[in-house]
Amino acid sequence: MKNISTVFIDLDDTVWWFTENSKLSLRHVFDHFAMDSFCHSYDSFKTVYLAKNKELWELYHHGKITKDFLTTERFRYTLEQTGYKGDCLAMGATIDKEYLHFLSLQPTLVPGARELLEYLNARGYDVNILSNGFKQVQAQKLASAGVSHLIHHIVLSDDCGITKPLPGIFEYALRVCNASADTSVMIGDNYEADVCGAHAAGWRTIFFNKDNAPVEERTCADAIVASLPQITGLL
């Protein structure tokens, strides 16, 4: 990792703990909209939603669906599958708006994230977020967690209309941050979107393999870590 001057970091589940914060937000909308009046349990609601949301995000990453379709379809489908008898599309859009608002206010970071950001700033790296997340909530997540001051730029797929792992977003990020591919590194938890995408763009990469998933021998990651503090030994 020599000659690195610019660090790009994925936001959700790399810095800001999306998995944990989302659990709280799903429970909030289930209670807020009294979904127990038609859905027999929160667990069944959560199971349907999480499976559909994962499917839709995979399609979104590859540019096969729009953001608007993702944000309306995930709750529309969940409502339909769990017994809602009203207008699932309209209600789904209402729920999604409340979900995203409540979600963005949650403060929990991935363990070690704050310390890593502080370390990178102290060492003089240009630290930036590179995310496929939505513009209306990504900056607020960082503010809610109290780490906005540790980030120079927030580069989003919403800003350029291109999602990771497609090469255009990496080229766009370099222009925004006045950086070069040969002095940039991408840190992220999504192997395909973050690591393979950045590697194809000529960046060095660190795969945050937080789930200890099996990684093929010919990985395109320059380094693999199981926890964020391990990165301080690389940069």
mmCIF file of C-alpha atoms in Angstrom:
data_model
loop_
_atom_site.group_PDB
_atom_site.id
_atom_site.type_symbol
_atom_site.label_atom_id
_atom_site.label_comp_id
_atom_site.label_asym_id
_atom_site.label_seq_id
_atom_site.Cartn_x
_atom_site.Cartn_y
_atom_site.Cartn_z
ATOM 1 C CA MET A 1 0.000 0.000 0.000
ATOM 2 C CA LYS A 2 2.914 2.368 -0.652
ATOM 3 C CA ASN A 3 2.361 5.712 -2.398
ATOM 4 C CA ILE A 4 -1.324 5.875 -1.448
ATOM 5 C CA SER A 5 -2.580 9.411 -0.875
ATOM 6 C CA THR A 6 -6.350 9.100 -1.434
ATOM 7 C CA VAL A 7 -8.597 6.703 0.467
ATOM 8 C CA PHE A 8 -12.119 5.940 -0.713
ATOM 9 C CA ILE A 9 -14.350 4.068 1.735
ATOM 10 C CA ASP A 10 -17.761 2.532 1.219
ATOM 11 C CA LEU A 11 -20.311 3.867 3.715
ATOM 12 C CA ASP A 12 -22.978 1.255 4.492
ATOM 13 C CA ASP A 13 -21.666 -1.650 6.573
ATOM 14 C CA THR A 14 -18.082 -0.446 6.180
ATOM 15 C CA VAL A 15 -18.230 2.813 8.156
ATOM 16 C CA TRP A 16 -21.867 3.284 9.164
ATOM 17 C CA TRP A 17 -23.443 0.099 10.524
ATOM 18 C CA PHE A 18 -26.347 -0.268 8.133
ATOM 19 C CA THR A 19 -27.264 -3.786 9.267
ATOM 20 C CA GLU A 20 -27.825 -2.780 12.895
ATOM 21 C CA ASN A 21 -29.351 0.616 12.169
ATOM 22 C CA SER A 22 -31.730 -0.907 9.639
ATOM 23 C CA LYS A 23 -33.055 -3.373 12.206
ATOM 24 C CA LEU A 24 -34.124 -0.477 14.421
ATOM 25 C CA SER A 25 -35.662 1.346 11.474
ATOM 26 C CA LEU A 26 -37.663 -1.648 10.274
ATOM 27 C CA ARG A 27 -39.042 -2.162 13.760
ATOM 28 C CA HIS A 28 -39.904 1.541 13.891
ATOM 29 C CA VAL A 29 -41.972 1.537 10.683
ATOM 30 C CA PHE A 30 -43.687 -1.728 11.620
ATOM 31 C CA ASP A 31 -44.898 -0.139 14.861
ATOM 32 C CA HIS A 32 -45.417 3.368 13.465
ATOM 33 C CA PHE A 33 -47.772 2.149 10.743
ATOM 34 C CA ALA A 34 -49.454 -0.472 12.965
ATOM 35 C CA MET A 35 -48.599 -3.279 10.594
ATOM 36 C CA ASP A 36 -49.596 -5.848 13.177
ATOM 37 C CA SER A 37 -53.168 -5.074 12.097
ATOM 38 C CA PHE A 38 -52.625 -7.114 8.933
ATOM 39 C CA CYS A 39 -49.263 -8.857 9.315
ATOM 40 C CA HIS A 40 -49.223 -11.666 11.878
ATOM 41 C CA SER A 41 -45.688 -10.958 13.112
ATOM 42 C CA TYR A 42 -42.791 -8.546 12.836
ATOM 43 C CA ASP A 43 -40.460 -11.449 12.049
ATOM 44 C CA SER A 44 -42.457 -12.425 8.970
ATOM 45 C CA PHE A 45 -42.492 -8.788 7.802
ATOM 46 C CA LYS A 46 -38.733 -8.509 8.296
ATOM 47 C CA THR A 47 -38.003 -11.802 6.530
ATOM 48 C CA VAL A 48 -39.980 -10.853 3.429
ATOM 49 C CA TYR A 49 -38.543 -7.342 3.327
ATOM 50 C CA LEU A 50 -34.900 -8.326 3.765
ATOM 51 C CA ALA A 51 -35.022 -10.960 1.027
ATOM 52 C CA LYS A 52 -36.701 -8.586 -1.440
ATOM 53 C CA ASN A 53 -34.455 -5.677 -0.549
ATOM 54 C CA LYS A 54 -31.322 -7.778 -1.136
ATOM 55 C CA GLU A 55 -32.631 -8.916 -4.514
ATOM 56 C CA LEU A 56 -33.440 -5.356 -5.581
ATOM 57 C CA TRP A 57 -30.079 -3.964 -4.469
ATOM 58 C CA GLU A 58 -28.264 -6.568 -6.569
ATOM 59 C CA LEU A 59 -30.249 -5.403 -9.585
ATOM 60 C CA TYR A 60 -29.609 -1.747 -8.733
ATOM 61 C CA HIS A 61 -25.845 -2.289 -8.399
ATOM 62 C CA HIS A 62 -25.811 -3.559 -11.974
ATOM 63 C CA GLY A 63 -27.959 -0.749 -13.340
ATOM 64 C CA LYS A 64 -30.922 -3.000 -14.110
ATOM 65 C CA ILE A 65 -33.488 -1.032 -12.077
ATOM 66 C CA THR A 66 -33.834 2.584 -10.990
ATOM 67 C CA LYS A 67 -33.542 3.972 -7.494
ATOM 68 C CA ASP A 68 -37.215 4.966 -7.548
ATOM 69 C CA PHE A 69 -38.266 1.426 -8.415
ATOM 70 C CA LEU A 70 -36.114 -0.007 -5.625
ATOM 71 C CA THR A 71 -37.482 2.322 -2.945
ATOM 72 C CA THR A 72 -41.125 1.761 -3.852
ATOM 73 C CA GLU A 73 -40.994 -1.919 -4.789
ATOM 74 C CA ARG A 74 -39.313 -3.231 -1.630
ATOM 75 C CA PHE A 75 -42.154 -2.141 0.635
ATOM 76 C CA ARG A 76 -44.885 -2.555 -1.991
ATOM 77 C CA TYR A 77 -43.927 -6.203 -2.386
ATOM 78 C CA THR A 78 -43.620 -6.711 1.375
ATOM 79 C CA LEU A 79 -47.067 -5.254 1.994
ATOM 80 C CA GLU A 80 -48.578 -7.411 -0.736
ATOM 81 C CA GLN A 81 -46.970 -10.565 0.622
ATOM 82 C CA THR A 82 -47.934 -9.907 4.241
ATOM 83 C CA GLY A 83 -51.637 -9.272 3.693
ATOM 84 C CA TYR A 84 -52.144 -5.514 3.281
ATOM 85 C CA LYS A 85 -55.467 -4.903 1.510
ATOM 86 C CA GLY A 86 -55.062 -1.257 0.539
ATOM 87 C CA ASP A 87 -52.990 0.461 -2.148
ATOM 88 C CA CYS A 88 -49.663 -1.310 -1.679
ATOM 89 C CA LEU A 89 -47.796 1.014 -4.035
ATOM 90 C CA ALA A 90 -48.878 4.251 -2.331
ATOM 91 C CA MET A 91 -48.476 2.837 1.165
ATOM 92 C CA GLY A 92 -45.093 1.386 0.264
ATOM 93 C CA ALA A 93 -43.847 4.802 -0.834
ATOM 94 C CA THR A 94 -45.089 6.363 2.419
ATOM 95 C CA ILE A 95 -43.399 3.696 4.522
ATOM 96 C CA ASP A 96 -40.141 4.005 2.602
ATOM 97 C CA LYS A 97 -39.998 7.761 3.190
ATOM 98 C CA GLU A 98 -40.398 7.291 6.951
ATOM 99 C CA TYR A 99 -37.952 4.377 6.963
ATOM 100 C CA LEU A 100 -35.217 6.377 5.233
ATOM 101 C CA HIS A 101 -35.757 9.391 7.489
ATOM 102 C CA PHE A 102 -35.579 7.365 10.694
ATOM 103 C CA LEU A 103 -32.669 5.324 9.350
ATOM 104 C CA SER A 104 -30.572 8.391 8.579
ATOM 105 C CA LEU A 105 -30.822 9.560 12.201
ATOM 106 C CA GLN A 106 -29.247 6.421 13.651
ATOM 107 C CA PRO A 107 -25.720 6.931 15.022
ATOM 108 C CA THR A 108 -24.178 3.469 15.199
ATOM 109 C CA LEU A 109 -20.880 2.916 13.392
ATOM 110 C CA VAL A 110 -19.191 -0.351 12.493
ATOM 111 C CA PRO A 111 -16.787 -1.254 15.348
ATOM 112 C CA GLY A 112 -13.459 0.436 14.744
ATOM 113 C CA ALA A 113 -14.751 2.820 12.057
ATOM 114 C CA ARG A 114 -14.325 6.047 14.020
ATOM 115 C CA GLU A 115 -10.819 5.077 15.077
ATOM 116 C CA LEU A 116 -9.882 4.184 11.493
ATOM 117 C CA LEU A 117 -11.149 7.508 10.141
ATOM 118 C CA GLU A 118 -9.261 9.396 12.841
ATOM 119 C CA TYR A 119 -6.102 7.422 12.082
ATOM 120 C CA LEU A 120 -6.315 8.093 8.342
ATOM 121 C CA ASN A 121 -6.873 11.808 8.895
ATOM 122 C CA ALA A 122 -3.984 12.017 11.362
ATOM 123 C CA ARG A 123 -1.713 10.356 8.794
ATOM 124 C CA GLY A 124 -2.653 12.961 6.188
ATOM 125 C CA TYR A 125 -4.698 10.832 3.798
ATOM 126 C CA ASP A 126 -7.451 12.430 1.734
ATOM 127 C CA VAL A 127 -10.438 10.456 3.054
ATOM 128 C CA ASN A 128 -13.617 10.170 0.976
ATOM 129 C CA ILE A 129 -16.831 8.164 0.919
ATOM 130 C CA LEU A 130 -17.751 6.320 -2.286
ATOM 131 C CA SER A 131 -21.249 4.872 -2.057
ATOM 132 C CA ASN A 132 -24.208 3.572 -4.039
ATOM 133 C CA GLY A 133 -26.485 4.838 -1.268
ATOM 134 C CA PHE A 134 -29.065 7.552 -1.704
ATOM 135 C CA LYS A 135 -28.166 11.247 -1.676
ATOM 136 C CA GLN A 136 -31.003 12.267 0.622
ATOM 137 C CA VAL A 137 -29.668 10.172 3.508
ATOM 138 C CA GLN A 138 -25.935 9.440 3.145
ATOM 139 C CA ALA A 139 -24.612 12.783 4.443
ATOM 140 C CA GLN A 140 -27.123 12.705 7.303
ATOM 141 C CA LYS A 141 -25.878 9.256 8.360
ATOM 142 C CA LEU A 142 -22.363 10.625 8.779
ATOM 143 C CA ALA A 143 -23.684 13.648 10.665
ATOM 144 C CA SER A 144 -25.796 11.456 12.956
ATOM 145 C CA ALA A 145 -22.740 9.361 13.754
ATOM 146 C CA GLY A 146 -20.614 12.441 14.388
ATOM 147 C CA VAL A 147 -17.930 11.743 11.781
ATOM 148 C CA SER A 148 -18.720 14.245 9.005
ATOM 149 C CA HIS A 149 -15.601 16.250 9.869
ATOM 150 C CA LEU A 150 -13.431 13.228 9.082
ATOM 151 C CA ILE A 151 -14.654 12.975 5.458
ATOM 152 C CA HIS A 152 -13.457 15.272 2.663
ATOM 153 C CA HIS A 153 -15.895 14.334 -0.110
ATOM 154 C CA ILE A 154 -19.025 12.177 -0.287
ATOM 155 C CA VAL A 155 -19.162 10.715 -3.791
ATOM 156 C CA LEU A 156 -22.439 8.996 -4.629
ATOM 157 C CA SER A 157 -23.882 7.048 -7.517
ATOM 158 C CA ASP A 158 -26.830 9.446 -7.315
ATOM 159 C CA ASP A 159 -24.500 12.276 -8.362
ATOM 160 C CA CYS A 160 -23.311 10.690 -11.592
ATOM 161 C CA GLY A 161 -26.027 8.157 -12.415
ATOM 162 C CA ILE A 162 -23.567 5.246 -12.356
ATOM 163 C CA THR A 163 -23.345 2.569 -9.670
ATOM 164 C CA LYS A 164 -20.419 0.512 -8.404
ATOM 165 C CA PRO A 165 -19.010 -1.768 -9.817
ATOM 166 C CA LEU A 166 -19.369 0.028 -13.170
ATOM 167 C CA PRO A 167 -16.161 1.864 -14.153
ATOM 168 C CA GLY A 168 -17.774 5.258 -14.684
ATOM 169 C CA ILE A 169 -18.343 5.923 -10.983
ATOM 170 C CA PHE A 170 -14.685 5.301 -10.180
ATOM 171 C CA GLU A 171 -13.603 7.660 -12.943
ATOM 172 C CA TYR A 172 -16.097 10.223 -11.649
ATOM 173 C CA ALA A 173 -14.764 9.867 -8.085
ATOM 174 C CA LEU A 174 -11.219 10.593 -9.227
ATOM 175 C CA ARG A 175 -12.349 13.778 -10.974
ATOM 176 C CA VAL A 176 -14.350 14.992 -7.981
ATOM 177 C CA CYS A 177 -11.489 14.371 -5.565
ATOM 178 C CA ASN A 178 -8.704 15.444 -7.952
ATOM 179 C CA ALA A 179 -7.066 12.069 -7.400
ATOM 180 C CA SER A 180 -5.212 9.493 -9.481
ATOM 181 C CA ALA A 181 -5.983 5.795 -9.817
ATOM 182 C CA ASP A 182 -2.395 4.796 -9.034
ATOM 183 C CA THR A 183 -2.436 6.601 -5.682
ATOM 184 C CA SER A 184 -5.974 5.601 -4.633
ATOM 185 C CA VAL A 185 -7.282 2.707 -2.564
ATOM 186 C CA MET A 186 -10.860 1.492 -2.125
ATOM 187 C CA ILE A 187 -12.009 -0.038 1.165
ATOM 188 C CA GLY A 188 -15.338 -1.848 1.170
ATOM 189 C CA ASP A 189 -17.364 -4.818 2.353
ATOM 190 C CA ASN A 190 -18.987 -5.673 -0.986
ATOM 191 C CA TYR A 191 -16.497 -7.792 -2.898
ATOM 192 C CA GLU A 192 -18.032 -7.315 -6.321
ATOM 193 C CA ALA A 193 -19.118 -3.677 -6.098
ATOM 194 C CA ASP A 194 -16.221 -2.254 -4.091
ATOM 195 C CA VAL A 195 -13.249 -4.519 -4.703
ATOM 196 C CA CYS A 196 -13.724 -5.894 -8.216
ATOM 197 C CA GLY A 197 -15.054 -2.561 -9.447
ATOM 198 C CA ALA A 198 -12.143 -0.544 -8.079
ATOM 199 C CA HIS A 199 -9.582 -3.127 -9.186
ATOM 200 C CA ALA A 200 -10.884 -2.953 -12.743
ATOM 201 C CA ALA A 201 -10.479 0.841 -12.574
ATOM 202 C CA GLY A 202 -6.798 0.467 -11.662
ATOM 203 C CA TRP A 203 -7.084 1.223 -7.956
ATOM 204 C CA ARG A 204 -5.657 -0.778 -5.116
ATOM 205 C CA THR A 205 -8.228 -2.417 -2.905
ATOM 206 C CA ILE A 206 -8.846 -3.608 0.652
ATOM 207 C CA PHE A 207 -11.700 -6.069 1.131
ATOM 208 C CA PHE A 208 -13.387 -5.729 4.514
ATOM 209 C CA ASN A 209 -14.491 -9.344 4.830
ATOM 210 C CA LYS A 210 -16.492 -8.803 7.988
ATOM 211 C CA ASP A 211 -18.525 -11.986 7.527
ATOM 212 C CA ASN A 212 -15.461 -14.173 6.888
ATOM 213 C CA ALA A 213 -16.923 -15.239 3.561
ATOM 214 C CA PRO A 214 -14.861 -17.685 1.454
ATOM 215 C CA VAL A 215 -12.693 -15.818 -1.036
ATOM 216 C CA GLU A 216 -11.439 -17.465 -4.203
ATOM 217 C CA GLU A 217 -7.691 -17.931 -4.488
ATOM 218 C CA ARG A 218 -7.315 -15.487 -7.353
ATOM 219 C CA THR A 219 -8.857 -12.601 -5.499
ATOM 220 C CA CYS A 220 -8.530 -9.148 -6.997
ATOM 221 C CA ALA A 221 -8.191 -7.624 -3.521
ATOM 222 C CA ASP A 222 -4.723 -6.354 -2.626
ATOM 223 C CA ALA A 223 -5.489 -7.039 1.022
ATOM 224 C CA ILE A 224 -8.251 -8.711 3.026
ATOM 225 C CA VAL A 225 -9.118 -7.783 6.610
ATOM 226 C CA ALA A 226 -11.687 -9.176 9.021
ATOM 227 C CA SER A 227 -11.841 -5.997 11.136
ATOM 228 C CA LEU A 228 -11.285 -2.319 10.470
ATOM 229 C CA PRO A 229 -8.405 -1.869 12.956
ATOM 230 C CA GLN A 230 -6.341 -4.233 10.798
ATOM 231 C CA ILE A 231 -6.253 -1.576 8.090
ATOM 232 C CA THR A 232 -4.011 0.641 10.214
ATOM 233 C CA GLY A 233 -1.269 -1.920 9.658
ATOM 234 C CA LEU A 234 -1.611 -1.511 5.895
ATOM 235 C CA LEU A 235 -1.789 2.267 5.484
#
